[in-house]
Amino acid sequence: MDENAPLKERVSADMSAEDFRRFGYQLIDWIADYLEKIDERPVLPSIRPGELRAQLPQMAPERGEPMERIIADIDRSIAPALTHWNHPAFFAYFATSASAPGIFGELLSAAFNVNAMLWRTAPAAVELEEVALDWLREMIGLPPEFEGIIYDTASISTLHALAAARESLNLRIREEGMAGRADLPPLRVYASEQAHSSVEKAVIALGLGQRAFRPIRTDEQFRLDVSALRRAIEDDVAAGALPCAVVATLGTTSTTSLDPVAEIADVCHERSIWLHVDAAYAGVAAMLPEKRELFRGWERADSIVTNPHKWLFTPLDLSAFYCRRMETLRRAFSLVPEYLRTDERVRNPMDYGIQLGRRFRALKLWMIMRYFGRAGLQARLREHCRLARDFAAWIEREAEWELVAPVQFSVVCFRARPDRALSGEELDALNERILNHVNSTGQAFLSHTRLNGRFTLRLAIGNMRTGEEHVARVRELLSQALKENVKDLPRISP
Ligand SMILES: *Cc1c(COP(=O)(O)O)cnc(C)c1O
């Protein structure tokens, strides 16, 4: 390129419409190929920390580069350095899928680039958010008293829930803060010891102090023990503390266990404590009539979070937050500078949280619900539960494996238990070696947790591309890994 040649276009110009079309078609083709043949890639990249960075220039280019070169680099360097969450053999954490209508929704929302801070700045985004969340609320069987708002993640939804809970105490914390106040009792937040770390983080972020978080014992099925909750609340109140909120989890992160939310709601109602339900993963399964019973009582919560980006085929990120006391949430956060004042009688999303600017997230969720329909979404969730049950049945049949927790949805917690003379620690080490062995093949990606102090393997099904063949392959890989790693271990002497 001749450096002194005058620019043909205005210096502020974007890519031409013609090029946008050309590269747009090319990229859509690239994505279609990527998704169609993702099975041929290893789930986990064989890459060491820093390896990608070392391949890329240390500084941004001085002059623009042709799109062809950028796309070629994505193909050659970036994609191979990814852990492929859309891979059908991704069984780690909670498996998720970015469905095609969701991908289109993301593309359009970037093109519109609206900032949905106010109704005025993005009427369609604000109203579509209400429509999409009403549809989802109805599908999962919550009453219309629950109003919804979209945040990025469940962690942020729970932070807002606990901020609203604190505001509901009417302690003038919004105005006066919490520091140096003799009139303020220490606040307490309760959740089971299986609750997600985001609850404790929210307690820290809100300045309640980490000690305000009270983890409550769980039973043998990893469900919050309600009598232990009652005792903890009584002890705290006797000691002069003030219960601020209880977080019940429906679908815990390790085992997808379900806290007895109806009984927890009784405790909260007796004592007027805010009840927040964390159903980040499992909440969407309430759209299955055969699972609805597991959620009985959650409709009595003050607030509920569920994440379409976890198990409703929505590209990251989109967390649905429902609250029956939106005015309290608004009281906690609304602060309107002059330049953002408008006179419409509307709901302005910026009044319900920390952030001002907001992406148009509702579009992808609305497109997904329309494209698959209720029945289509239900069928996919059901299939994932069926695959998980089948896998669990295999574990139960095999003498050398055992289930470690009940299978409620699409996650199976299990471990190897061969008939060898092994201490608890040796058994842990064996299971860890099996996990690493399977993951190193690139043919599947599983993760682990610790239950009752013991190393536990986890298989999570949530990808739309996962079929019986992928689960069958995992069974083979696990059997091989067990055989390899157990062969030199001493047998139990007869
Ligand atoms: C995954 C998960 C979260 C955190 O979700 P983010 O959206 O990543 O913040 C919170 N709670 C539960 C029960 C989860 O499974």
Short mmCIF file of C-alpha atoms and ligand atoms in Angstrom, two decimals:
data_model
loop_
_atom_site.label_atom_id
_atom_site.label_comp_id
_atom_site.label_asym_id
_atom_site.label_seq_id
_atom_site.Cartn_x
_atom_site.Cartn_y
_atom_site.Cartn_z
CA MET A 1 0.00 0.00 0.00
CA ASP A 2 1.33 3.46 -0.90
CA GLU A 3 1.57 5.35 2.36
CA ASN A 4 1.05 8.75 0.78
CA ALA A 5 -1.91 7.86 -1.40
CA PRO A 6 -5.00 9.82 -0.40
CA LEU A 7 -7.66 7.72 1.27
CA LYS A 8 -10.42 6.93 -1.17
CA GLU A 9 -13.00 6.88 1.57
CA ARG A 10 -13.77 9.19 4.42
CA VAL A 11 -11.26 8.52 7.19
CA SER A 12 -14.10 7.63 9.52
CA ALA A 13 -15.62 5.06 7.20
CA ASP A 14 -16.36 1.49 8.26
CA MET A 15 -16.00 -1.52 5.97
CA SER A 16 -18.00 -1.06 2.76
CA ALA A 17 -21.40 -2.72 2.47
CA GLU A 18 -20.02 -4.80 -0.38
CA ASP A 19 -17.14 -6.14 1.73
CA PHE A 20 -19.44 -6.63 4.68
CA ARG A 21 -21.58 -8.91 2.52
CA ARG A 22 -18.59 -10.77 1.13
CA PHE A 23 -16.88 -11.42 4.47
CA GLY A 24 -20.20 -11.89 6.21
CA TYR A 25 -21.08 -14.79 3.90
CA GLN A 26 -17.58 -16.14 4.36
CA LEU A 27 -17.81 -15.99 8.15
CA ILE A 28 -21.25 -17.58 8.25
CA ASP A 29 -19.81 -20.38 6.09
CA TRP A 30 -16.90 -20.65 8.50
CA ILE A 31 -19.25 -20.89 11.49
CA ALA A 32 -21.49 -23.44 9.76
CA ASP A 33 -18.43 -25.61 9.03
CA TYR A 34 -17.12 -25.13 12.55
CA LEU A 35 -20.36 -26.30 14.11
CA GLU A 36 -20.96 -29.06 11.58
CA LYS A 37 -17.52 -30.59 12.01
CA ILE A 38 -16.76 -29.60 15.59
CA ASP A 39 -16.74 -33.31 16.43
CA GLU A 40 -13.46 -33.68 14.53
CA ARG A 41 -11.66 -31.27 16.85
CA PRO A 42 -10.27 -32.19 20.27
CA VAL A 43 -12.58 -30.82 22.99
CA LEU A 44 -9.59 -29.55 24.94
CA PRO A 45 -6.75 -27.91 23.03
CA SER A 46 -3.28 -29.33 23.42
CA ILE A 47 -1.81 -25.99 24.33
CA ARG A 48 0.42 -24.79 27.13
CA PRO A 49 -0.15 -21.51 29.01
CA GLY A 50 1.35 -18.59 27.07
CA GLU A 51 1.67 -20.53 23.83
CA LEU A 52 -0.95 -18.55 21.92
CA ARG A 53 0.31 -15.20 23.17
CA ALA A 54 3.78 -16.06 21.98
CA GLN A 55 2.43 -16.63 18.45
CA LEU A 56 0.79 -13.22 18.20
CA PRO A 57 2.41 -9.81 17.63
CA GLN A 58 3.11 -7.80 20.76
CA MET A 59 1.64 -4.62 19.31
CA ALA A 60 -1.44 -3.75 17.30
CA PRO A 61 -0.72 -3.19 13.59
CA GLU A 62 -0.04 0.38 12.50
CA ARG A 63 -2.15 0.04 9.39
CA GLY A 64 -5.31 -1.93 8.88
CA GLU A 65 -4.93 -5.48 7.66
CA PRO A 66 -7.09 -7.27 5.10
CA MET A 67 -10.01 -9.21 6.49
CA GLU A 68 -8.80 -12.37 4.71
CA ARG A 69 -5.68 -12.39 6.88
CA ILE A 70 -7.64 -11.82 10.08
CA ILE A 71 -10.03 -14.68 9.31
CA ALA A 72 -7.12 -16.93 8.35
CA ASP A 73 -5.49 -16.26 11.75
CA ILE A 74 -8.72 -17.09 13.56
CA ASP A 75 -8.79 -20.35 11.65
CA ARG A 76 -5.11 -21.13 12.18
CA SER A 77 -4.34 -19.81 15.68
CA ILE A 78 -7.41 -18.85 17.65
CA ALA A 79 -9.87 -21.70 17.06
CA PRO A 80 -7.28 -24.44 17.77
CA ALA A 81 -6.49 -22.73 21.08
CA LEU A 82 -10.09 -22.93 22.29
CA THR A 83 -11.78 -25.31 24.65
CA HIS A 84 -14.85 -26.10 22.55
CA TRP A 85 -17.93 -25.54 24.67
CA ASN A 86 -20.16 -26.33 21.69
CA HIS A 87 -18.52 -29.74 21.29
CA PRO A 88 -20.88 -32.70 21.76
CA ALA A 89 -18.29 -34.41 24.00
CA PHE A 90 -18.05 -31.43 26.34
CA PHE A 91 -19.35 -32.91 29.60
CA ALA A 92 -17.60 -30.67 32.12
CA TYR A 93 -19.08 -28.10 34.56
CA PHE A 94 -22.50 -27.46 33.07
CA ALA A 95 -22.45 -28.28 29.37
CA THR A 96 -24.07 -25.51 27.33
CA SER A 97 -24.90 -24.81 23.69
CA ALA A 98 -25.00 -21.69 21.59
CA SER A 99 -27.88 -22.58 19.28
CA ALA A 100 -28.11 -21.15 15.76
CA PRO A 101 -31.04 -18.79 16.50
CA GLY A 102 -29.09 -17.58 19.52
CA ILE A 103 -26.01 -16.92 17.39
CA PHE A 104 -28.16 -14.92 14.96
CA GLY A 105 -29.59 -12.98 17.89
CA GLU A 106 -26.08 -12.03 19.01
CA LEU A 107 -25.17 -10.94 15.50
CA LEU A 108 -28.22 -8.72 15.21
CA SER A 109 -27.81 -7.24 18.65
CA ALA A 110 -24.24 -6.22 17.75
CA ALA A 111 -25.52 -4.70 14.52
CA PHE A 112 -28.20 -2.67 16.32
CA ASN A 113 -25.76 -1.78 19.09
CA VAL A 114 -28.49 -0.18 21.16
CA ASN A 115 -27.84 0.74 24.74
CA ALA A 116 -30.89 -0.35 26.70
CA MET A 117 -30.34 1.85 29.72
CA LEU A 118 -33.69 3.63 29.26
CA TRP A 119 -36.91 2.83 27.44
CA ARG A 120 -36.21 5.97 25.37
CA THR A 121 -32.79 4.75 24.26
CA ALA A 122 -34.02 1.30 23.19
CA PRO A 123 -37.80 0.87 23.26
CA ALA A 124 -37.76 -2.47 21.45
CA ALA A 125 -35.00 -3.88 23.66
CA VAL A 126 -36.78 -2.89 26.86
CA GLU A 127 -40.17 -4.19 25.73
CA LEU A 128 -38.80 -7.37 24.17
CA GLU A 129 -37.02 -8.08 27.47
CA GLU A 130 -40.38 -7.91 29.22
CA VAL A 131 -42.02 -10.10 26.59
CA ALA A 132 -39.26 -12.73 26.54
CA LEU A 133 -39.07 -12.90 30.34
CA ASP A 134 -42.87 -13.14 30.61
CA TRP A 135 -42.84 -16.03 28.14
CA LEU A 136 -40.10 -17.80 30.05
CA ARG A 137 -41.80 -17.12 33.40
CA GLU A 138 -45.00 -18.67 32.14
CA MET A 139 -43.13 -21.67 30.72
CA ILE A 140 -41.44 -22.44 34.03
CA GLY A 141 -44.70 -22.01 35.91
CA LEU A 142 -44.08 -18.90 37.99
CA PRO A 143 -47.02 -16.58 38.77
CA PRO A 144 -47.31 -13.15 37.09
CA GLU A 145 -46.39 -11.36 40.34
CA PHE A 146 -42.81 -12.09 39.35
CA GLU A 147 -41.37 -9.36 37.18
CA GLY A 148 -38.16 -10.08 35.32
CA ILE A 149 -34.97 -8.34 34.39
CA ILE A 150 -31.97 -9.64 32.48
CA TYR A 151 -28.47 -9.48 33.94
CA ASP A 152 -25.28 -10.96 32.56
CA THR A 153 -24.76 -13.82 35.02
CA ALA A 154 -26.34 -15.59 37.98
CA SER A 155 -23.59 -14.21 40.19
CA ILE A 156 -24.74 -10.68 39.39
CA SER A 157 -28.42 -11.65 39.71
CA THR A 158 -27.74 -12.99 43.21
CA LEU A 159 -25.77 -9.87 44.13
CA HIS A 160 -28.80 -7.76 43.19
CA ALA A 161 -31.14 -10.10 45.09
CA LEU A 162 -29.09 -9.72 48.26
CA ALA A 163 -28.86 -5.95 47.80
CA ALA A 164 -32.67 -5.84 47.57
CA ALA A 165 -32.92 -8.10 50.64
CA ARG A 166 -30.71 -5.70 52.56
CA GLU A 167 -32.76 -2.73 51.37
CA SER A 168 -35.94 -4.49 52.52
CA LEU A 169 -34.70 -4.30 56.13
CA ASN A 170 -35.23 -0.51 56.12
CA LEU A 171 -32.00 0.15 57.98
CA ARG A 172 -31.07 3.25 55.95
CA ILE A 173 -27.99 1.40 54.64
CA ARG A 174 -28.40 3.01 51.25
CA GLU A 175 -28.12 6.45 52.84
CA GLU A 176 -25.79 5.88 55.80
CA GLY A 177 -23.73 2.86 54.78
CA MET A 178 -22.78 0.21 57.32
CA ALA A 179 -19.49 1.41 58.74
CA GLY A 180 -19.23 2.73 62.30
CA ARG A 181 -22.92 2.34 63.06
CA ALA A 182 -23.65 1.25 66.62
CA ASP A 183 -27.36 1.03 65.76
CA LEU A 184 -26.78 -1.65 63.13
CA PRO A 185 -26.91 -5.32 64.11
CA PRO A 186 -24.60 -7.67 62.21
CA LEU A 187 -26.50 -9.08 59.20
CA ARG A 188 -26.59 -12.75 58.27
CA VAL A 189 -27.12 -14.61 54.97
CA TYR A 190 -27.81 -18.36 54.95
CA ALA A 191 -27.29 -20.92 52.24
CA SER A 192 -26.34 -24.58 52.17
CA GLU A 193 -22.72 -25.63 52.16
CA GLN A 194 -23.39 -26.83 48.59
CA ALA A 195 -24.49 -23.34 47.48
CA HIS A 196 -22.58 -21.62 44.71
CA SER A 197 -19.61 -19.46 45.72
CA SER A 198 -21.36 -16.46 44.13
CA VAL A 199 -23.59 -16.21 47.23
CA GLU A 200 -20.62 -15.77 49.53
CA LYS A 201 -18.99 -13.40 47.04
CA ALA A 202 -22.11 -11.24 46.97
CA VAL A 203 -22.03 -11.10 50.78
CA ILE A 204 -18.42 -9.93 50.58
CA ALA A 205 -19.15 -7.38 47.83
CA LEU A 206 -22.09 -5.90 49.73
CA GLY A 207 -19.83 -5.19 52.69
CA LEU A 208 -21.67 -7.53 55.06
CA GLY A 209 -18.37 -9.22 55.80
CA GLN A 210 -17.52 -12.80 54.90
CA ARG A 211 -18.50 -13.91 58.41
CA ALA A 212 -22.07 -12.86 57.65
CA PHE A 213 -22.31 -15.85 55.33
CA ARG A 214 -23.60 -18.89 57.17
CA PRO A 215 -23.13 -22.18 55.34
CA ILE A 216 -25.75 -24.69 56.53
CA ARG A 217 -25.17 -28.42 56.72
CA THR A 218 -26.71 -30.68 54.07
CA ASP A 219 -28.18 -34.17 54.36
CA GLU A 220 -26.96 -37.36 52.67
CA GLN A 221 -28.51 -36.17 49.40
CA PHE A 222 -26.74 -32.80 49.59
CA ARG A 223 -29.96 -30.87 50.43
CA LEU A 224 -30.02 -28.08 52.96
CA ASP A 225 -30.96 -29.37 56.41
CA VAL A 226 -33.89 -27.20 57.44
CA SER A 227 -33.63 -27.94 61.16
CA ALA A 228 -29.99 -26.82 61.05
CA LEU A 229 -31.14 -23.64 59.29
CA ARG A 230 -33.72 -23.00 61.99
CA ARG A 231 -31.13 -23.50 64.71
CA ALA A 232 -28.60 -21.22 63.03
CA ILE A 233 -31.18 -18.46 62.70
CA GLU A 234 -32.28 -18.85 66.33
CA ASP A 235 -28.69 -18.79 67.56
CA ASP A 236 -27.86 -15.71 65.51
CA VAL A 237 -30.96 -13.84 66.63
CA ALA A 238 -30.23 -14.76 70.27
CA ALA A 239 -26.73 -13.34 69.78
CA GLY A 240 -28.12 -10.05 68.43
CA ALA A 241 -27.62 -10.59 64.69
CA LEU A 242 -30.28 -9.91 62.06
CA PRO A 243 -31.09 -12.51 59.37
CA CYS A 244 -31.08 -10.73 56.00
CA ALA A 245 -31.67 -13.49 53.45
CA VAL A 246 -31.78 -17.21 52.86
CA VAL A 247 -30.60 -18.54 49.51
CA ALA A 248 -32.13 -21.89 48.54
CA THR A 249 -30.51 -23.70 45.63
CA LEU A 250 -32.56 -25.74 43.17
CA GLY A 251 -29.93 -27.62 41.23
CA THR A 252 -26.66 -27.18 43.11
CA THR A 253 -23.50 -26.84 41.08
CA SER A 254 -21.80 -30.05 42.23
CA THR A 255 -24.66 -32.56 42.25
CA THR A 256 -27.81 -30.64 41.10
CA SER A 257 -29.39 -31.44 44.47
CA LEU A 258 -32.55 -29.55 45.41
CA ASP A 259 -32.97 -27.77 48.72
CA PRO A 260 -36.41 -28.32 50.32
CA VAL A 261 -37.62 -24.92 49.17
CA ALA A 262 -41.20 -25.20 50.48
CA GLU A 263 -39.96 -25.82 54.03
CA ILE A 264 -37.35 -23.09 53.67
CA ALA A 265 -40.11 -20.73 52.50
CA ASP A 266 -42.02 -21.54 55.72
CA VAL A 267 -39.01 -20.52 57.79
CA CYS A 268 -38.56 -17.31 55.80
CA HIS A 269 -42.25 -16.39 56.02
CA GLU A 270 -42.42 -16.98 59.78
CA ARG A 271 -39.53 -14.62 60.28
CA SER A 272 -39.99 -12.27 57.33
CA ILE A 273 -36.62 -13.13 55.80
CA TRP A 274 -35.99 -12.55 52.09
CA LEU A 275 -35.90 -15.85 50.19
CA HIS A 276 -33.78 -15.94 47.07
CA VAL A 277 -33.77 -19.09 44.94
CA ASP A 278 -30.66 -19.88 42.93
CA ALA A 279 -31.82 -22.11 40.07
CA ALA A 280 -29.09 -20.96 37.68
CA TYR A 281 -28.82 -24.32 35.93
CA ALA A 282 -31.99 -26.25 36.76
CA GLY A 283 -34.66 -23.53 36.74
CA VAL A 284 -35.44 -23.94 33.05
CA ALA A 285 -36.25 -27.64 33.67
CA ALA A 286 -39.38 -26.47 35.49
CA MET A 287 -40.89 -26.25 31.99
CA LEU A 288 -41.06 -30.06 32.03
CA PRO A 289 -44.36 -31.16 33.65
CA GLU A 290 -42.66 -34.28 35.00
CA LYS A 291 -40.06 -32.16 36.82
CA ARG A 292 -42.38 -29.42 38.07
CA GLU A 293 -42.92 -31.11 41.42
CA LEU A 294 -39.20 -30.71 42.24
CA PHE A 295 -39.71 -26.94 42.23
CA ARG A 296 -42.80 -26.87 44.45
CA GLY A 297 -42.53 -23.93 46.82
CA TRP A 298 -40.18 -21.78 44.75
CA GLU A 299 -43.13 -19.62 43.73
CA ARG A 300 -43.14 -18.35 47.33
CA ALA A 301 -39.64 -16.86 46.98
CA ASP A 302 -38.98 -13.14 46.86
CA SER A 303 -36.54 -13.56 44.01
CA ILE A 304 -35.34 -16.30 41.67
CA VAL A 305 -32.51 -16.58 39.18
CA THR A 306 -32.22 -18.97 36.27
CA ASN A 307 -29.70 -18.83 33.43
CA PRO A 308 -30.84 -19.43 29.84
CA HIS A 309 -27.13 -19.37 28.99
CA LYS A 310 -26.70 -22.55 30.98
CA TRP A 311 -29.36 -24.96 29.81
CA LEU A 312 -31.55 -23.09 27.35
CA PHE A 313 -29.24 -22.99 24.33
CA THR A 314 -28.51 -19.27 24.66
CA PRO A 315 -25.01 -18.03 23.86
CA LEU A 316 -23.26 -16.57 26.89
CA ASP A 317 -24.38 -14.36 28.56
CA LEU A 318 -27.98 -14.11 29.74
CA SER A 319 -29.27 -14.56 33.25
CA ALA A 320 -33.01 -14.18 33.98
CA PHE A 321 -33.78 -12.60 37.33
CA TYR A 322 -37.34 -12.67 38.66
CA CYS A 323 -38.53 -10.70 41.63
CA ARG A 324 -41.90 -10.11 43.24
CA ARG A 325 -40.62 -6.97 44.97
CA MET A 326 -39.14 -5.01 42.10
CA GLU A 327 -39.87 -1.76 43.92
CA THR A 328 -37.44 -2.79 46.66
CA LEU A 329 -34.76 -3.57 44.10
CA ARG A 330 -35.43 -0.21 42.50
CA ARG A 331 -35.17 1.52 45.85
CA ALA A 332 -31.76 -0.08 46.33
CA PHE A 333 -30.38 1.13 43.01
CA SER A 334 -32.30 3.94 41.37
CA LEU A 335 -30.26 7.10 40.99
CA VAL A 336 -31.12 9.30 38.04
CA PRO A 337 -28.77 12.09 36.96
CA GLU A 338 -30.37 15.03 35.17
CA TYR A 339 -29.10 14.09 31.72
CA LEU A 340 -30.86 10.73 31.92
CA ARG A 341 -34.26 12.07 32.97
CA THR A 342 -37.14 11.30 30.64
CA ASP A 343 -40.82 11.90 31.16
CA GLU A 344 -42.29 8.67 29.83
CA ARG A 345 -44.06 6.52 32.40
CA VAL A 346 -41.98 3.48 31.66
CA ARG A 347 -39.67 1.01 33.30
CA ASN A 348 -36.07 2.02 32.74
CA PRO A 349 -33.66 -0.90 33.21
CA MET A 350 -30.90 1.29 34.61
CA ASP A 351 -33.02 1.76 37.77
CA TYR A 352 -32.72 -1.91 38.67
CA GLY A 353 -29.03 -2.47 38.98
CA ILE A 354 -25.49 -1.23 39.11
CA GLN A 355 -24.71 -0.94 35.43
CA LEU A 356 -25.96 1.84 33.21
CA GLY A 357 -25.22 0.51 29.74
CA ARG A 358 -26.97 -2.71 28.80
CA ARG A 359 -26.74 -5.01 25.82
CA PHE A 360 -29.81 -6.09 23.85
CA ARG A 361 -29.74 -9.61 25.30
CA ALA A 362 -33.46 -10.29 25.08
CA LEU A 363 -33.38 -10.63 21.31
CA LYS A 364 -31.51 -13.93 21.28
CA LEU A 365 -33.74 -15.45 23.97
CA TRP A 366 -36.89 -14.36 22.13
CA MET A 367 -35.56 -15.81 18.86
CA ILE A 368 -34.67 -19.10 20.60
CA MET A 369 -38.12 -19.47 22.17
CA ARG A 370 -39.77 -18.75 18.83
CA TYR A 371 -37.53 -20.97 16.76
CA PHE A 372 -37.71 -24.08 18.97
CA GLY A 373 -41.06 -23.43 20.63
CA ARG A 374 -42.00 -24.71 24.04
CA ALA A 375 -42.29 -28.30 22.81
CA GLY A 376 -38.92 -28.15 21.07
CA LEU A 377 -37.17 -26.84 24.18
CA GLN A 378 -38.90 -29.42 26.36
CA ALA A 379 -37.88 -32.25 24.02
CA ARG A 380 -34.24 -31.20 24.17
CA LEU A 381 -34.15 -30.92 27.97
CA ARG A 382 -35.87 -34.28 28.22
CA GLU A 383 -33.33 -35.90 25.91
CA HIS A 384 -30.47 -34.61 28.07
CA CYS A 385 -32.11 -36.04 31.18
CA ARG A 386 -32.61 -39.36 29.37
CA LEU A 387 -28.96 -39.56 28.31
CA ALA A 388 -27.88 -38.81 31.87
CA ARG A 389 -30.20 -41.52 33.25
CA ASP A 390 -28.83 -44.05 30.77
CA PHE A 391 -25.27 -43.22 31.75
CA ALA A 392 -26.17 -43.48 35.44
CA ALA A 393 -27.80 -46.86 34.82
CA TRP A 394 -24.53 -48.05 33.27
CA ILE A 395 -22.58 -46.84 36.30
CA GLU A 396 -24.96 -48.76 38.54
CA ARG A 397 -24.60 -51.94 36.49
CA GLU A 398 -20.80 -51.84 36.49
CA ALA A 399 -19.23 -53.43 39.57
CA GLU A 400 -16.18 -51.15 39.50
CA TRP A 401 -18.06 -47.84 39.45
CA GLU A 402 -20.50 -46.20 41.83
CA LEU A 403 -22.95 -43.31 41.81
CA VAL A 404 -22.18 -40.70 44.44
CA ALA A 405 -25.36 -38.58 44.28
CA PRO A 406 -28.94 -38.99 43.02
CA VAL A 407 -29.45 -38.02 39.37
CA GLN A 408 -32.10 -35.29 39.27
CA PHE A 409 -31.55 -33.75 35.86
CA SER A 410 -28.69 -34.13 33.37
CA VAL A 411 -25.67 -34.39 35.68
CA VAL A 412 -24.17 -37.62 37.01
CA CYS A 413 -21.69 -37.73 39.91
CA PHE A 414 -19.78 -40.99 40.09
CA ARG A 415 -16.44 -42.56 40.78
CA ALA A 416 -14.38 -45.66 40.23
CA ARG A 417 -14.37 -48.14 43.06
CA PRO A 418 -12.43 -51.18 41.89
CA ASP A 419 -11.94 -54.21 44.12
CA ARG A 420 -8.41 -53.25 45.07
CA ALA A 421 -6.90 -52.58 48.47
CA LEU A 422 -6.92 -48.78 48.41
CA SER A 423 -7.10 -46.14 51.10
CA GLY A 424 -9.44 -43.18 50.64
CA GLU A 425 -6.55 -41.05 49.41
CA GLU A 426 -5.41 -43.71 46.96
CA LEU A 427 -8.94 -44.00 45.61
CA ASP A 428 -9.03 -40.20 45.18
CA ALA A 429 -5.71 -40.29 43.34
CA LEU A 430 -6.94 -43.11 41.10
CA ASN A 431 -10.08 -41.18 40.14
CA GLU A 432 -8.03 -38.09 39.44
CA ARG A 433 -5.75 -40.09 37.16
CA ILE A 434 -8.78 -41.52 35.36
CA LEU A 435 -10.15 -38.02 34.80
CA ASN A 436 -6.84 -36.75 33.44
CA HIS A 437 -6.49 -39.84 31.29
CA VAL A 438 -9.92 -39.33 29.67
CA ASN A 439 -9.45 -35.58 29.19
CA SER A 440 -6.00 -36.02 27.66
CA THR A 441 -7.50 -38.03 24.79
CA GLY A 442 -9.24 -34.91 23.51
CA GLN A 443 -12.29 -37.09 22.88
CA ALA A 444 -14.24 -35.95 25.92
CA PHE A 445 -14.01 -33.35 28.64
CA LEU A 446 -15.29 -34.18 32.12
CA SER A 447 -14.77 -32.24 35.33
CA HIS A 448 -14.76 -33.15 39.00
CA THR A 449 -15.97 -32.08 42.39
CA ARG A 450 -15.45 -33.17 45.97
CA LEU A 451 -18.33 -34.79 47.85
CA ASN A 452 -18.04 -35.83 51.48
CA GLY A 453 -14.37 -35.00 51.10
CA ARG A 454 -13.86 -37.47 48.25
CA PHE A 455 -12.75 -36.82 44.68
CA THR A 456 -15.80 -37.31 42.44
CA LEU A 457 -16.16 -37.35 38.65
CA ARG A 458 -18.98 -35.42 37.02
CA LEU A 459 -20.67 -35.93 33.65
CA ALA A 460 -22.90 -33.02 32.62
CA ILE A 461 -25.07 -33.23 29.53
CA GLY A 462 -26.40 -30.00 28.07
CA ASN A 463 -25.19 -29.76 24.53
CA MET A 464 -27.71 -30.00 21.71
CA ARG A 465 -25.23 -31.96 19.62
CA THR A 466 -24.63 -34.64 22.23
CA GLY A 467 -26.10 -38.00 21.25
CA GLU A 468 -26.00 -41.57 22.46
CA GLU A 469 -22.80 -42.20 20.53
CA HIS A 470 -20.94 -39.53 22.48
CA VAL A 471 -22.06 -40.89 25.82
CA ALA A 472 -21.18 -44.42 24.68
CA ARG A 473 -17.70 -43.20 23.79
CA VAL A 474 -17.26 -41.71 27.27
CA ARG A 475 -18.15 -45.07 28.76
CA GLU A 476 -15.46 -46.73 26.66
CA LEU A 477 -12.91 -44.06 27.57
CA LEU A 478 -13.68 -44.41 31.27
CA SER A 479 -13.44 -48.20 31.12
CA GLN A 480 -10.10 -48.01 29.32
CA ALA A 481 -8.77 -45.38 31.72
CA LEU A 482 -9.79 -47.49 34.70
CA LYS A 483 -8.14 -50.59 33.26
CA GLU A 484 -4.90 -48.73 32.50
CA ASN A 485 -4.67 -47.10 35.89
CA VAL A 486 -5.68 -50.02 38.03
CA LYS A 487 -3.55 -52.76 36.51
CA ASP A 488 -0.58 -52.40 38.86
CA LEU A 489 -2.61 -51.86 42.01
CA PRO A 490 -2.79 -54.64 44.63
CA ARG A 491 -5.92 -56.76 44.68
CA ILE A 492 -7.91 -57.10 47.87
CA SER A 493 -6.52 -60.28 49.47
CA PRO A 494 -9.15 -62.98 49.68
C1 LIG B 1 -23.32 -21.74 37.43
C2 LIG B 1 -23.99 -21.36 38.69
C3 LIG B 1 -23.91 -20.06 39.18
C4 LIG B 1 -23.04 -19.00 38.54
O1 LIG B 1 -23.51 -18.66 37.30
P1 LIG B 1 -22.85 -17.44 36.49
O2 LIG B 1 -23.92 -17.08 35.53
O3 LIG B 1 -21.64 -18.00 35.84
O4 LIG B 1 -22.53 -16.37 37.46
C5 LIG B 1 -24.61 -19.76 40.31
N1 LIG B 1 -25.35 -20.67 40.95
C6 LIG B 1 -25.46 -21.94 40.51
C7 LIG B 1 -26.30 -22.93 41.28
C8 LIG B 1 -24.76 -22.32 39.37
O5 LIG B 1 -24.85 -23.59 38.96
#
